[in-house]
Amino acid sequence: MFSDTLRQRLLVFSIGLIAMTTSYIASADTIDDKVDALLAKMTLPEKIGQMNQYNGFWDVTGPAPSEGDAEKKFSHLTQGLVGSVLNVSGVEQVRELQKLVVEESRLGIPLMFGLDVIHGHKTLSPIPLAEAASWDLQAIEKSARVAAIESSARGINWTFAPMVDISRDARWGRVMEGAGEDTYLGQKVGVARVKGFQGEDLSKPDTIAATAKHLAGYGFSEAGRDYNLVDVGNYTLYNVILPPFKSAVDAGVKTVMNSFNTLNGVPATASKLLQRDILKTQWGFDGFIISDWASTKEMIYHGYSEDLKHAAEQAVKAGSDMDMESYAYVNHLQELVQEGKVKESHIDDAVRRILKVKFELGLFDDPYRYVDDARETEQVYNAAHSQAALDMAKRSIVMLKNEQNLLPLSKEQKKIAVIGPLAEDKNSPLGSWRIGSDDNTAVSLLEGLANYTHDISYQKGADFILGEQSFIKELVVNESDTSGFPDAVALAKESDVVIMMLGEHGFHSGEARSRTKLDFPGVQQELLEAVYAVNKNIVLLVQTGRPLVLDWAEKHIPSILVTWQLGSQSGNAIAKVLFGDYNPSGKLPMSFPRSVGQVPLYYNVMQTGRPVTEGTVFWSHYIDERNDALFPFGHGLSYSHFTYSNLRIDDSNKKAIKVTVDVTNDSAMDGEEVVQLYIRDRVASLTRPIKELKGFEKISLKAAETESVQFTLTDDELGFYQLDGNFVVENGDFDVMVGTSSMSGIAGEFRL
Ligand code: BGC
């Protein structure tokens, strides 16, 4: 808590100043007028202050810092030299900090409070890649809505999500944070998440500003190594990487974050092309751009800026509006303007954008809009949020294989063995982005199963993580100790069914978690093979934040489900699926490779000049591995079985081509299916992929029910970007396929 003297000082200071500022603003009509009116009152340092973001740096409810960097940051707050902070959450903390700035700085401009609310805040939903696997846009939007309700109740009004980076490289740890390899799916998921976070009205206390990140190309880091260079041509930039950002902008996203990487030699933070030209000018984005953490400063290490001052100049000219933790703007922009190196109009533009979002959030009407003790108590870990997380989690599970109908398990099933260190883990299902949440709060698999049956015996088989599990430390995995194997094998031998949960810890994926091997870390594969040697009735649950190589499992294990990192309700969701209370409906948003050497791997490849000619040598292939995925994009099974028939194509109206298909649930169990439509533009002025997702619909079908599903293809789906960024639609022949995955469906054609 602040001392009483400090409190009194804050109170006295506030009177008059705030009243003066707000009355001045109130006389203006529109938000733009209000922004202009306020801007006219600001000194240059105050303007630059709005462009400065600091990390939360001390416990604001504790004593004010008195020395070093923290002291300087503290004084910047009261001088109006900070526009927003990140990583400060909780009503008490947020209120104290907001009060300090609103009451003590000259103009009292409220702070924005940003945080990585990536898949929930306290209550965690599945990681974003898992959510994308649901292909359920309503559920995804709802999940983001819940995250906004819970985080805003803790004082947050801005999330650094959704990440809309497309990635084809499972080695890159951050694939867990996006929607996978496909641009079209990525666009739809990104928009759903923006809508969920921002809601209908941003000024409501339970909606928060969203961030489309990271502009651009971050998912194409060379060799999947995080922070590495990105070298992609305009074809990929315009057709694969940028569309999800454009869709987020069209959906009204309020902020965009630039990225750590260089793109074709230019750090994204200094890319005028990406920020000022494409985003702000061509797309008309009227929100603001936040740098990534110290990405302005990192331009020095990239060898692009001589020093921090040079970096500030380059970033601001390129259109990066707010500096996260580089201290570049706050320390150097004033001098740069005075020296005539940076135009004040560039500063004004950035500040206008920032103030506009603050007005839209309603912060000038009430800077304490997001701080309400009662709401915090009511919303944090609210039961309805757990329910939503459970619903999202069960929809995110993907069944890869189910031979011999091992699943669903009967509720009367006796002698079930559960094996694997992850089965009892209450921490790793939370994933790596659980910054606001509490460790060890997930429902473990064992706990989830216990709600169904008590006829379960557990053996961990082997330890998994040795020592600390932390966001900032490398994990230490058990690579050698197999002393628990005999007990696990003995249990498997006397059981009817074995459920094995293997895979990655939550901290194996995420930022800075690139891998060269896509296997089960440690001795887990050995454990799987040892158990298999005595009991082949294995249901394998793969907990992971990225596609893994499951080649051995695919050959031997009858039932395999990808259970990702499913968040707070993980164990309950998995149990529902295993016992058939929920019929799995997820589909892979990323291809699962046969071998790491295939990566980057994606379904929408080019035909090449040497397409498949099996049995010969000189075609585009590997001599030691197939080209295709082990489990392709869009793949996912259900306990039901769906048949596709009667494809009808009506291309009489070239602006709205109708493709209709009948889908039948020819099983005895009600289920859901994601009906997927892919097209191929056979000949074009730039070569086009052999297939591209251009429509999908998730439908529910009762046992034996048939439904007709219709898709409409317009210019948006049929065109593509040329190398100068122009969008064109070209006449000619198209193939179309509608089906259950990117590799299975019924085909037709039409002419444009
Ligand atoms: C990440 C961003 C994140 C930021 C703030 C960076 O390291 O790349 O995605 O929003 O930190 O936590």
Short mmCIF file of C-alpha atoms in Angstrom, two decimals, residues 214-216 237 242 249 256-259 261 263 266-292 295-296 299 304 311 313-322 329 349 353:
data_model
loop_
_atom_site.label_atom_id
_atom_site.label_comp_id
_atom_site.label_asym_id
_atom_site.label_seq_id
_atom_site.Cartn_x
_atom_site.Cartn_y
_atom_site.Cartn_z
CA HIS A 214 3.41 -10.64 -35.00
CA LEU A 215 3.63 -8.50 -38.15
CA ALA A 216 5.10 -10.25 -40.01
CA LEU A 237 4.14 -12.85 -47.86
CA LEU A 242 -0.54 -11.31 -44.46
CA VAL A 249 -7.95 -5.42 -39.28
CA VAL A 256 -1.07 -4.90 -34.06
CA MET A 257 2.28 -6.08 -32.71
CA ASN A 258 5.35 -6.16 -34.91
CA SER A 259 7.88 -8.94 -34.62
CA ASN A 261 12.48 -11.22 -36.90
CA LEU A 263 11.98 -10.02 -43.03
CA VAL A 266 14.79 -5.61 -42.63
CA PRO A 267 13.77 -5.97 -38.97
CA ALA A 268 9.97 -6.02 -38.91
CA THR A 269 10.04 -3.22 -36.33
CA ALA A 270 11.69 -0.97 -38.91
CA SER A 271 9.65 -2.16 -41.86
CA LYS A 272 7.89 0.80 -43.43
CA LEU A 273 6.50 -1.56 -46.04
CA LEU A 274 4.65 -3.67 -43.47
CA GLN A 275 3.61 -1.00 -41.03
CA ARG A 276 3.13 2.36 -42.69
CA ASP A 277 2.51 1.28 -46.27
CA ILE A 278 0.52 -1.95 -46.11
CA LEU A 279 -1.13 -1.92 -42.68
CA LYS A 280 -1.87 1.75 -42.17
CA THR A 281 -2.13 3.11 -45.69
CA GLN A 282 -3.39 0.27 -47.89
CA TRP A 283 -5.57 -1.42 -45.29
CA GLY A 284 -6.61 1.76 -43.47
CA PHE A 285 -5.77 0.38 -40.01
CA ASP A 286 -6.63 3.13 -37.52
CA GLY A 287 -5.44 1.47 -34.31
CA PHE A 288 -1.83 1.48 -33.18
CA ILE A 289 1.22 -0.71 -33.51
CA ILE A 290 3.06 -1.96 -30.44
CA SER A 291 6.61 -3.21 -30.82
CA ASP A 292 7.44 -6.65 -29.54
CA SER A 295 12.35 -5.46 -30.58
CA THR A 296 13.38 -1.84 -31.18
CA MET A 299 17.74 -3.89 -34.11
CA TYR A 304 20.56 -2.65 -38.54
CA ALA A 311 16.81 2.32 -33.64
CA GLU A 313 14.46 6.84 -35.44
CA GLN A 314 14.11 3.84 -37.73
CA ALA A 315 11.20 2.32 -35.82
CA VAL A 316 9.13 5.47 -35.53
CA LYS A 317 9.63 6.41 -39.16
CA ALA A 318 8.49 2.93 -40.16
CA GLY A 319 5.30 3.37 -38.14
CA SER A 320 5.92 1.46 -34.92
CA ASP A 321 3.82 3.54 -32.52
CA MET A 322 4.54 2.23 -29.04
CA TYR A 329 11.43 6.38 -27.60
CA ASP A 349 0.08 10.30 -35.73
CA ARG A 353 -3.83 6.36 -32.58
#
